[in-house]
Amino acid sequence: MKHHEQATLVHVEQLDATTFRHVYAAPAIARDAQPGQFLHVRVTQATAPLLRRPISILWSDFHEHVEILFKVVRQGTALLAEKRVGERVDLVGPLGTPFPYDFSRDAVCVAGGYGIAPLCFLARANVSEHNRRILLYGARTASAIVLRPEWRQAFDEVAIATEDGSLGKKGLVTDLLRDLLVARRSLAVYACGPTPMLAAVARCVANFAEPGTPCYVSLENRMGCGVGACLGCVVPTRHGMATTCKQGPVFPAQEILFEQILAETSR
Amino acid sequence: MSCDLSTNVGALALKNPVTVASGTFGYGLEFAEFYDPSLLGGIFLKGLTLEPRAGNETPRLVETPSGLINSIGLQNIGIKEFCERKWLELQGIQTLIGVNISGRSPEEYAELAARASQVPIVGAIEVNVSCPNVKEGGVEFGRSEHHIRTITHACVEASQVPVIVKLSPNVTDIVPLAAAALESGAAAVSLVNTFLAMAIDVEKRKPVLRNVFGGLSGPAIKPIAVRMVWQVWRSLRCPIIAMGGIMSGTDAVEFLLAGASAVSVGTANFVNPTAGRDILRELEDYCERHGVRRVRELVGAAHA
């Protein structure tokens, strides 16, 4: 169920110069939130910027509090970062289709940059004895790796790759993924990060995973309404255009026509 | 004292003047988890064409100061899917349902009007001669009095329900185009569709939208839309459904005072999922504060 709530900002944590974690008291949203879903955040009651900002849910206690992790990019996120504890924030959520989760397979969470947020939620919400949770986390450099201790605890294994080698293995997160897919069986892959990374994850799974390995990717896109009405955030899939906000943001990787998306964005 | 909110738009009786605009409310149920769409005075559904359309390539949206440029390109399920299946989902909605149609020729418009108006829940046909985002038809028809006459006449002949013509603001003088629609049998005109616009990414030195141009909506266009509604009412005293950046009840009042008999909430639905309901409440509050007994008293009242 979707809700429109005037939430209270109850906690702000600044993780680095441009990265913030917000905790909101938003009971209706918190109760219904599932990993992979997002909040549509109105950053101002004025009309500029006009649209809401879609931000992945980092955590919900399923009772009262819901958390997001965001980076200050432009005007909208800058306004959000200026909010102080006690302020009201206009939230719509939880929106979008969550990650399906398979306890019979070990979960390989592949995160790129801020893509860590929904994967932390996925792992923390599904801690169990039945399977292992493995985090493969990639970023350009060490300072872009955001991993608090309680997030790390949800994973049985954590491997990090940075492009400049400043933390973990030097290289791409898909290098870690390939090694894992070759070495192990009975895995399910869940990925969130920049679109080129997701495309690489999809290729990697297609080439190296045991046949039948599920792979779900969470896409990012410009959005209008957030509820499938405006058709502004569509992506090409094997079954035609699909809305990122409603039919996604989580899709089975093999459904997405990544080559078409990458060709469009590189123009 | 409670205000009588009912209004007439030509032959159409609406329970209140707040409707939602085509293209911003999906197929009627996308916002149903936030409020009951039956509260609205009417719902204009996402524009339909004869064949399903995949729409334009992305990016399709770009935000501008107090505005939004879109180039969706009429992505839709097609008239067949609507008439055979989609409408069944809308049977519970107790308000005027308007089907917005776009064709490439008068014959296509007539066929769309005929088929859509046979669906039991459909109370009005909104003829889109103003889409800025498609290559054939669309706004090119909307710039020509001759085409508006031909298309409106064809739709009125074919339709079993009242026909509303949605006009483009991308013209020098909108009044003769509104007159052409009304003289050809339209029950009302919808004013206005989006303004042709573009934005350039200065880092990439390229247009942001894949389609280069799109239609600008949102509060940025409101004063221009109010002016156009004013002009049409002043010349023609005709039924008008007004839209263009309505975000609040007082925005709606402004359009009513300019001459609209009803309004449509568009881009505001994206910003506030309960916009339609909230704007209706704010309109009621305005009427109470000002002792307005019948909302119809407001229509064109600023001209007095």
XYZ file of C-alpha atoms in Angstrom:
571
model
C 0.000 0.000 0.000
C 1.267 3.459 -0.919
C 1.095 6.315 1.561
C 1.482 10.079 1.526
C 2.900 11.089 4.891
C 4.125 14.276 6.500
C 7.038 12.562 8.205
C 9.162 13.981 10.987
C 12.899 13.943 10.445
C 14.162 12.361 13.666
C 17.834 11.770 12.938
C 20.421 13.137 10.533
C 23.851 11.659 10.037
C 26.393 13.180 7.697
C 28.687 10.384 6.558
C 31.015 12.548 4.489
C 31.016 15.941 2.759
C 28.096 15.078 0.489
C 26.514 11.917 1.946
C 23.618 11.975 4.367
C 21.471 9.460 6.171
C 17.996 10.575 7.216
C 15.728 8.727 9.625
C 12.055 9.639 9.424
C 9.154 8.851 11.714
C 6.708 7.690 9.064
C 4.759 4.750 10.521
C 2.479 3.980 7.587
C 5.355 3.900 5.120
C 7.634 2.029 7.554
C 5.095 -0.749 8.033
C 4.752 -1.425 4.314
C 8.304 -0.807 3.073
C 10.148 -3.659 1.386
C 13.749 -3.862 0.160
C 14.135 -2.385 -3.312
C 11.313 0.126 -2.901
C 11.838 3.863 -2.774
C 10.500 7.053 -1.245
C 9.406 9.976 -3.391
C 10.603 12.967 -1.401
C 9.293 16.500 -1.799
C 12.266 18.650 -0.909
C 10.413 21.979 -0.817
C 6.854 23.237 -0.592
C 7.810 25.892 -3.156
C 7.593 25.078 -6.869
C 11.306 24.957 -7.671
C 12.494 22.321 -7.845
C 9.037 21.118 -8.750
C 9.289 17.346 -8.815
C 9.928 14.901 -6.025
C 13.217 13.052 -5.705
C 13.117 9.236 -5.779
C 15.460 7.826 -3.118
C 15.950 4.152 -2.228
C 14.903 2.961 1.184
C 17.968 2.086 3.260
C 16.119 0.558 6.174
C 12.730 0.239 7.793
C 12.011 -1.032 11.293
C 8.596 -2.072 9.914
C 6.962 -0.200 12.761
C 7.734 3.494 12.790
C 11.021 4.533 11.237
C 12.256 4.528 7.700
C 15.750 5.547 6.533
C 17.315 6.829 3.345
C 20.883 7.387 2.219
C 21.501 10.146 -0.304
C 24.238 12.151 -1.924
C 23.979 15.869 -2.546
C 24.076 16.168 -6.314
C 22.172 19.309 -7.263
C 19.542 21.695 -5.969
C 16.980 19.103 -4.848
C 19.259 16.953 -2.734
C 21.006 20.089 -1.428
C 17.659 21.334 -0.078
C 17.003 17.949 1.482
C 20.411 18.030 3.178
C 19.495 21.365 4.777
C 16.576 19.821 6.695
C 17.041 19.737 10.454
C 15.863 17.232 13.045
C 12.252 17.928 13.966
C 11.296 19.309 10.540
C 8.420 17.828 8.571
C 9.255 16.192 5.275
C 6.604 15.288 2.695
C 7.086 11.627 1.709
C 5.259 9.355 -0.698
C 5.976 5.667 -0.461
C 6.843 2.929 -0.414
C 6.865 2.974 -4.215
C 7.969 0.478 -6.817
C 8.394 -3.258 -7.018
C 10.672 -4.780 -4.361
C 13.385 -7.402 -4.779
C 12.058 -10.955 -4.814
C 14.194 -12.978 -2.412
C 15.144 -16.616 -2.532
C 16.211 -18.189 0.786
C 17.208 -21.407 -0.949
C 20.141 -19.683 -2.650
C 23.062 -17.683 -1.276
C 22.433 -14.003 -1.904
C 25.092 -12.101 -3.835
C 24.467 -8.378 -3.413
C 26.386 -6.337 -5.973
C 26.525 -2.665 -5.052
C 27.965 0.273 -6.927
C 28.315 3.552 -5.033
C 24.989 4.603 -3.525
C 23.454 1.382 -4.798
C 24.463 0.002 -1.412
C 21.257 1.315 0.199
C 18.568 -1.128 -1.004
C 21.002 -4.046 -0.767
C 21.709 -3.280 2.891
C 17.965 -3.283 3.458
C 17.611 -6.563 1.572
C 20.345 -8.294 3.581
C 19.339 -6.871 6.972
C 15.680 -7.749 6.454
C 16.533 -11.323 5.481
C 19.172 -12.416 7.979
C 18.699 -16.168 8.338
C 20.446 -19.488 8.899
C 19.195 -20.833 5.599
C 21.553 -19.034 3.273
C 24.603 -16.796 3.126
C 24.564 -13.118 2.256
C 27.570 -11.881 0.319
C 28.272 -8.241 -0.439
C 30.370 -7.235 -3.420
C 30.818 -3.510 -3.229
C 32.497 -1.379 -5.871
C 33.298 2.305 -6.171
C 35.792 4.575 -7.859
C 37.783 5.170 -4.701
C 37.841 4.296 -0.981
C 36.080 7.466 0.132
C 33.026 6.517 -1.947
C 32.554 3.291 0.009
C 29.846 3.848 2.623
C 29.491 0.890 4.942
C 28.457 1.330 8.542
C 29.134 -1.536 11.007
C 25.472 -2.538 11.381
C 25.124 -2.824 7.631
C 28.253 -4.958 7.386
C 26.926 -7.275 10.102
C 24.057 -8.388 7.894
C 26.510 -9.952 5.471
C 28.443 -13.183 5.999
C 31.106 -12.044 3.547
C 32.120 -8.630 2.264
C 34.458 -7.958 -0.660
C 35.326 -4.497 -1.917
C 36.746 -3.338 -5.229
C 37.896 0.186 -6.065
C 38.959 1.391 -9.474
C 42.017 3.115 -8.068
C 42.919 0.294 -5.684
C 42.638 2.533 -2.614
C 40.504 -0.074 -0.825
C 40.020 -3.790 -1.428
C 40.823 -5.255 -4.798
C 41.885 -2.901 -7.597
C 39.368 -3.184 -10.389
C 35.651 -3.462 -10.945
C 33.011 -5.053 -8.789
C 32.185 -7.341 -11.698
C 35.687 -8.806 -11.406
C 34.714 -9.960 -7.913
C 31.373 -11.201 -9.211
C 32.936 -13.234 -12.003
C 35.290 -15.006 -9.587
C 32.412 -15.823 -7.252
C 30.109 -17.064 -10.030
C 32.821 -19.361 -11.342
C 33.677 -20.738 -7.888
C 30.246 -21.333 -6.360
C 26.831 -22.777 -7.040
C 23.251 -22.058 -5.984
C 23.498 -18.293 -5.965
C 21.025 -15.480 -6.570
C 22.332 -12.068 -7.674
C 20.806 -8.738 -6.581
C 22.395 -5.591 -7.969
C 22.015 -1.850 -7.627
C 24.289 0.858 -8.966
C 24.999 2.897 -12.085
C 23.414 1.547 -15.268
C 26.733 0.583 -16.953
C 27.591 -1.474 -13.867
C 24.182 -3.181 -13.961
C 24.688 -3.966 -17.634
C 28.064 -5.502 -16.778
C 26.490 -7.516 -13.950
C 23.820 -8.839 -16.329
C 26.500 -9.854 -18.870
C 28.634 -11.426 -16.169
C 25.723 -13.531 -14.891
C 24.793 -14.557 -18.427
C 28.377 -15.609 -19.182
C 29.630 -17.132 -15.948
C 26.739 -18.118 -13.680
C 25.267 -21.559 -13.386
C 22.243 -21.685 -15.751
C 19.070 -20.633 -13.978
C 20.821 -18.261 -11.560
C 18.313 -15.509 -10.760
C 19.605 -11.976 -11.248
C 17.646 -8.862 -10.273
C 18.775 -5.318 -10.956
C 17.452 -2.086 -9.484
C 17.506 0.743 -12.027
C 17.773 4.461 -11.479
C 15.945 6.958 -13.676
C 14.524 10.458 -13.914
C 10.988 10.221 -12.600
C 7.843 12.274 -12.732
C 4.891 10.915 -10.810
C 6.454 7.813 -9.221
C 3.258 5.780 -9.606
C 3.172 4.766 -13.266
C 0.934 7.574 -14.502
C 3.179 9.922 -16.477
C 5.280 7.348 -18.371
C 8.332 9.587 -18.104
C 10.713 7.014 -16.606
C 10.315 4.121 -19.005
C 13.048 1.663 -19.921
C 13.115 -0.686 -22.895
C 12.459 -4.313 -21.958
C 11.841 -7.518 -23.881
C 8.124 -6.896 -23.344
C 8.097 -3.265 -24.463
C 8.549 -0.088 -22.479
C 8.269 -0.502 -18.708
C 8.015 2.175 -16.028
C 10.992 2.305 -13.670
C 8.797 3.708 -10.903
C 6.024 1.121 -10.889
C 7.011 -1.966 -12.880
C 10.546 -1.406 -11.535
C 12.852 -0.223 -10.163
C 13.709 -3.905 -9.665
C 13.626 -6.013 -12.822
C 14.905 -9.471 -13.746
C 18.207 -8.582 -15.439
C 17.502 -10.581 -18.586
C 14.349 -8.537 -19.275
C 16.202 -5.243 -19.630
C 17.567 -4.186 -23.012
C 20.773 -2.735 -21.591
C 22.460 -2.211 -24.951
C 19.615 0.046 -26.035
C 19.721 2.027 -22.777
C 23.492 2.500 -22.940
C 23.301 3.550 -26.592
C 20.650 6.152 -25.690
C 22.618 7.570 -22.772
C 25.901 7.771 -24.686
C 24.396 9.884 -27.467
C -23.382 27.284 4.718
C -22.101 24.881 2.144
C -21.419 25.847 -1.415
C -23.066 24.189 -4.399
C -20.024 22.956 -6.313
C -21.852 21.567 -9.321
C -21.044 23.076 -12.678
C -22.058 22.674 -16.279
C -19.556 22.437 -19.074
C -21.801 22.777 -22.091
C -23.978 19.686 -22.106
C -21.899 18.058 -19.374
C -23.045 18.268 -15.762
C -20.132 17.917 -13.334
C -20.565 17.441 -9.601
C -17.688 19.835 -9.033
C -15.298 21.787 -11.242
C -12.073 19.940 -10.348
C -11.004 17.362 -12.921
C -7.628 15.790 -13.680
C -5.868 16.314 -16.988
C -5.132 13.697 -19.599
C -1.611 12.316 -19.420
C -1.199 13.083 -15.742
C -3.587 10.581 -14.179
C -2.790 7.406 -16.077
C -5.834 5.304 -16.848
C -7.715 6.526 -13.791
C -6.561 4.223 -11.019
C -2.874 5.057 -10.600
C -3.662 7.401 -7.702
C -6.534 5.377 -6.227
C -4.445 4.271 -3.240
C -4.141 7.929 -2.204
C -7.763 9.024 -2.573
C -11.024 7.981 -4.162
C -11.039 9.365 -7.729
C -14.855 9.458 -7.547
C -14.442 12.652 -5.484
C -13.303 14.461 -8.596
C -15.557 16.331 -10.992
C -14.078 14.314 -13.842
C -11.117 12.291 -15.020
C -9.469 12.618 -18.408
C -7.633 9.434 -19.245
C -4.231 9.044 -20.885
C -4.538 9.794 -24.611
C -5.435 6.871 -26.850
C -4.574 6.180 -30.479
C -5.862 3.524 -32.895
C -2.795 1.334 -32.480
C -0.784 0.946 -29.266
C 2.234 3.266 -29.226
C 5.618 2.758 -27.532
C 6.163 6.525 -27.290
C 9.370 8.474 -27.693
C 12.873 7.482 -26.699
C 14.256 8.646 -23.369
C 15.028 11.028 -21.720
C 11.396 12.108 -21.849
C 11.324 14.493 -18.899
C 13.271 17.526 -17.813
C 12.532 19.763 -14.894
C 12.766 23.527 -15.380
C 12.115 26.367 -12.933
C 8.577 25.725 -11.623
C 7.955 23.620 -14.683
C 8.313 20.268 -16.381
C 9.012 19.587 -20.047
C 7.795 16.215 -21.284
C 8.035 14.381 -24.559
C 6.239 11.139 -23.772
C 5.042 10.808 -27.357
C 1.577 9.393 -26.694
C 2.698 6.048 -25.321
C -0.592 4.196 -24.815
C -2.323 0.838 -24.890
C -4.409 1.580 -27.997
C -8.178 1.925 -28.388
C -8.805 -1.810 -28.760
C -7.283 -2.743 -25.414
C -9.166 0.105 -23.758
C -12.547 -0.830 -25.235
C -12.146 -4.551 -24.636
C -10.500 -4.704 -21.217
C -9.124 -1.575 -19.577
C -12.476 0.161 -19.087
C -13.739 -2.715 -16.952
C -11.315 -1.670 -14.191
C -12.909 1.792 -14.089
C -16.504 0.690 -13.539
C -16.367 1.577 -9.848
C -15.490 5.212 -10.512
C -18.512 7.442 -10.027
C -17.634 10.573 -11.974
C -17.339 11.851 -15.499
C -14.765 9.855 -17.449
C -13.366 11.562 -20.517
C -11.393 9.653 -23.117
C -8.669 11.673 -24.811
C -8.033 10.694 -28.436
C -5.331 11.460 -31.010
C -5.520 10.566 -34.675
C -3.508 11.108 -37.827
C -6.535 12.022 -39.962
C -10.169 13.107 -39.506
C -11.192 9.528 -40.299
C -9.001 8.157 -37.509
C -10.365 10.708 -35.056
C -13.919 9.732 -36.023
C -13.200 6.045 -35.562
C -11.616 6.663 -32.171
C -14.549 8.838 -31.073
C -17.073 6.251 -32.245
C -15.375 3.343 -30.519
C -14.546 5.148 -27.258
C -18.010 6.686 -26.909
C -19.627 3.246 -27.107
C -17.901 2.188 -23.887
C -20.552 2.436 -21.138
C -18.453 4.363 -18.604
C -17.332 7.049 -21.045
C -19.098 10.396 -20.615
C -17.051 12.618 -22.904
C -14.523 12.546 -25.703
C -11.600 14.943 -25.500
C -10.102 15.519 -28.930
C -6.376 16.159 -28.718
C -5.330 18.421 -31.572
C -2.447 19.791 -29.594
C 0.134 17.145 -28.736
C 3.552 18.723 -29.375
C 5.364 15.388 -29.216
C 4.277 13.404 -32.244
C 5.368 13.745 -35.838
C 2.013 13.268 -37.533
C -1.108 15.137 -36.537
C -1.014 16.560 -33.049
C -0.263 20.222 -32.848
C -0.151 20.667 -36.649
C -3.900 20.036 -36.713
C -4.349 22.347 -33.766
C -2.868 25.330 -35.589
C -5.341 25.246 -38.447
C -8.960 26.396 -38.192
C -9.779 24.247 -41.183
C -8.382 21.083 -39.607
C -10.050 21.811 -36.286
C -13.394 22.213 -38.070
C -12.994 19.002 -40.036
C -11.816 16.929 -37.088
C -14.342 18.307 -34.616
C -17.179 17.790 -37.055
C -16.086 14.209 -37.727
C -15.880 13.447 -34.009
C -19.219 15.059 -33.173
C -20.870 13.031 -35.948
C -19.278 9.793 -34.759
C -19.542 10.221 -31.002
C -22.478 9.279 -28.802
C -21.261 11.589 -26.018
C -20.277 15.271 -25.902
C -17.011 16.228 -27.576
C -14.449 18.559 -26.027
C -11.592 19.902 -28.129
C -8.236 20.364 -26.392
C -6.400 23.269 -27.926
C -2.739 24.122 -28.225
C -1.361 27.359 -26.822
C 1.358 27.344 -29.484
C -0.573 29.742 -31.705
C -0.663 33.491 -32.247
C -4.355 33.850 -31.463
C -6.244 31.027 -29.811
C -9.693 32.642 -30.092
C -10.500 31.747 -33.728
C -9.361 28.173 -33.101
C -11.692 27.863 -30.121
C -14.475 29.389 -32.218
C -13.820 26.856 -34.983
C -14.194 23.961 -32.533
C -17.386 25.323 -30.985
C -18.980 26.188 -34.333
C -18.297 22.607 -35.438
C -20.261 21.139 -32.566
C -17.801 20.876 -29.688
C -19.515 21.076 -26.304
C -16.500 22.823 -24.818
C -12.828 23.574 -25.310
C -9.943 22.495 -23.077
C -7.409 25.293 -22.647
C -4.458 24.736 -22.767
C -2.171 21.887 -23.674
C 1.572 22.276 -23.081
C 3.863 24.948 -24.501
C 6.530 23.854 -26.956
C 9.827 24.123 -25.103
C 13.328 22.723 -24.756
C 16.282 22.585 -22.400
C 19.979 22.149 -23.195
C 22.486 20.285 -21.043
C 25.380 22.728 -20.928
C 27.881 20.087 -19.813
C 27.116 17.778 -22.731
C 26.201 20.724 -25.017
C 23.179 18.822 -26.241
C 19.391 19.011 -25.868
C 18.289 17.193 -22.716
C 15.280 15.519 -24.300
C 15.946 12.845 -26.872
C 13.093 14.350 -28.912
C 14.772 17.813 -28.559
C 11.424 19.568 -27.996
C 8.754 18.791 -25.462
C 5.731 20.382 -23.851
C 6.152 22.690 -20.858
C 3.635 22.379 -18.029
C 3.463 23.369 -14.381
C 3.193 26.664 -12.486
C 5.593 28.334 -14.939
C 2.858 28.446 -17.614
C -0.075 29.430 -15.421
C -0.166 33.172 -16.148
C -0.118 32.532 -19.902
C -2.869 29.930 -19.620
C -4.992 32.317 -17.530
C -4.553 34.974 -20.198
C -5.704 32.588 -22.941
C -8.760 31.474 -20.957
C -9.565 35.147 -20.359
C -9.318 35.917 -24.094
C -11.514 33.022 -25.173
C -14.171 33.763 -22.558
C -14.155 37.467 -23.380
C -14.757 36.812 -27.069
C -16.905 33.698 -27.015
C -18.531 33.258 -23.558
C -18.268 29.521 -24.123
C -17.794 26.432 -21.916
C -14.101 26.114 -21.045
C -12.159 23.495 -19.113
C -8.998 25.271 -18.040
C -5.582 23.888 -17.205
C -2.024 25.088 -16.884
C -0.046 24.899 -13.662
C -2.899 24.598 -11.182
C -1.331 23.689 -7.835
C -3.858 25.034 -5.328
C -7.502 25.905 -4.807
C -6.806 29.568 -5.419
C -5.123 28.723 -8.727
C -8.347 26.942 -9.677
C -10.381 29.990 -8.622
C -8.205 32.206 -10.796
C -9.112 30.154 -13.871
C -12.799 30.124 -12.957
C -12.746 33.898 -12.600
C -11.067 34.150 -16.010
C -13.964 32.255 -17.556
C -13.504 28.527 -17.057
C -16.496 26.390 -16.060
C -14.182 23.647 -14.789
C -10.467 23.099 -14.351
C -8.031 20.242 -14.822
C -5.183 19.478 -12.458
C -2.164 18.176 -14.350
C 1.466 18.349 -13.306
C 0.428 18.920 -9.674
C -0.594 15.240 -9.554
C 3.090 14.328 -9.867
C 4.100 16.672 -7.063
C 1.254 15.854 -4.725
C -0.583 12.557 -5.259
C -3.654 13.948 -3.489
C -3.602 17.197 -5.488
C -7.062 16.702 -7.000
C -8.705 16.126 -3.634
C -6.718 18.890 -1.913
C -7.496 21.473 -4.600
C -11.194 20.602 -4.383
C -11.123 21.146 -0.592
C -9.271 24.421 -0.984
C -11.814 25.559 -3.539
C -14.593 24.781 -1.054
C -12.732 26.718 1.638
C -12.415 29.679 -0.699
C -16.140 29.602 -1.392
C -16.926 29.489 2.322
C -14.557 32.348 3.114
C -16.077 34.489 0.395
C -19.696 33.508 0.872
C -19.965 31.952 -2.567
C -23.212 29.959 -2.604
C -22.776 28.415 -6.029
C -19.379 27.866 -7.595
C -20.924 28.816 -10.953
C -21.072 32.400 -9.731
C -17.300 32.536 -10.089
C -17.228 31.655 -13.788
C -15.984 34.697 -15.672
C -16.603 36.921 -12.671
C -13.326 38.801 -13.118
C -14.659 40.253 -16.381
C -17.448 42.151 -14.679
